[in-house]
Amino acid sequence: MVMGKRIESIEPLVHEKAVDITIVLINKCSKNIEGVPFSRSMLYLLDILKVLGQFAAHRKFVTLFVHCGGMQTLVDVPRNKGTFFSISLLLFAICSFKCIMEHVCDLPSNVIERVVELALELLECQDDLSSKNAGSFISSAFSFRAFVRKDGFRKLLCYLQEYVSNQKKAHCTCIALHRYMKAHLHLFVDSISHVSKVRVSYRQLDLSNEAVDVVFRKIQKDQKVGPAFARATSWHAVDEFLRLKGHLPCWRCARSDFSLLRFPFSACIFILSVCIYIILFFCFTEHI
């Protein structure tokens, strides 16, 4: 095995139980670190994580990593400048495959909470590439029901307020907020319309613009959904958005002239328009 070179064939490594060995080594090194930044265990851990980054290009290895308890191991890895990039690279590889994300959604809720916490911490780190990888994972995660109800929305709004002048981090955060708002709207309408279909946590939500248009038409025209929506009197996502004054950083991003923020511009406008629509809808129905 040569460090720094992409591993073309994963089958021999899988046959030799490389996944299990990697997880055991990470666990052992993580437990032996005593807060010394350049201890021998830490140096071993950095090398193992670099190797793991080479494996991340292969779906089969990443799938086995999740199946064998790799996510539980990953959230326990010491977090510092040396480990951030390798961890973020693995998260990026995981979110690149829908089938692997579905397996992650089947993990215990406390593990999912820690995965969200890990991704949010990476989003906050100083390394732009690690932050970008974490942002991609969070954006992908919000299209799965298991992740939508976690405490990511409040933290993302706080990050957007902090990163509004940092175009790369603002870009990632806006995209994540955009997807969260779409996903939460789906779940909210499902809950008030008492959808009878079984909704499993690993099922990916359709967050396309066409799907969102269908949801809005349902609110406006469906004889059951519209009144139920009106009786709900509030929507948690909008309430939280206004309580944290999320409209201020969103508006600042929307007015930004960053060329990289062309998509976040439309994302921010979508978030603001949804909030205005919901507020007007509730105000109107209260006076009927």
CSV table of C-alpha atoms in Angstrom, one decimal, residues 1 7 9-22 55 58 60-61 64-65 68:
chain,number,residue,atom,x,y,z
A,1,MET,CA,0.0,0.0,0.0
A,7,ILE,CA,-6.3,2.4,-4.7
A,9,SER,CA,-8.8,-2.4,-6.8
A,10,ILE,CA,-10.6,-2.8,-3.5
A,11,GLU,CA,-11.4,-6.5,-3.6
A,12,PRO,CA,-8.1,-7.9,-2.2
A,13,LEU,CA,-8.4,-5.4,0.7
A,14,VAL,CA,-12.0,-6.4,1.4
A,15,HIS,CA,-11.0,-10.1,1.3
A,16,GLU,CA,-8.3,-9.5,3.9
A,17,LYS,CA,-10.8,-7.7,6.2
A,18,ALA,CA,-9.3,-4.3,5.7
A,19,VAL,CA,-12.6,-2.6,6.9
A,20,ASP,CA,-12.6,-4.4,10.3
A,21,ILE,CA,-8.9,-3.8,10.7
A,22,THR,CA,-9.2,-0.1,9.9
A,55,PHE,CA,-10.6,3.8,0.4
A,58,HIS,CA,-14.8,2.9,-3.4
A,60,LYS,CA,-18.1,-1.1,-1.5
A,61,PHE,CA,-15.6,-0.2,1.1
A,64,LEU,CA,-18.9,-2.1,4.6
A,65,PHE,CA,-17.5,0.7,6.8
A,68,CYS,CA,-19.4,-2.7,10.5
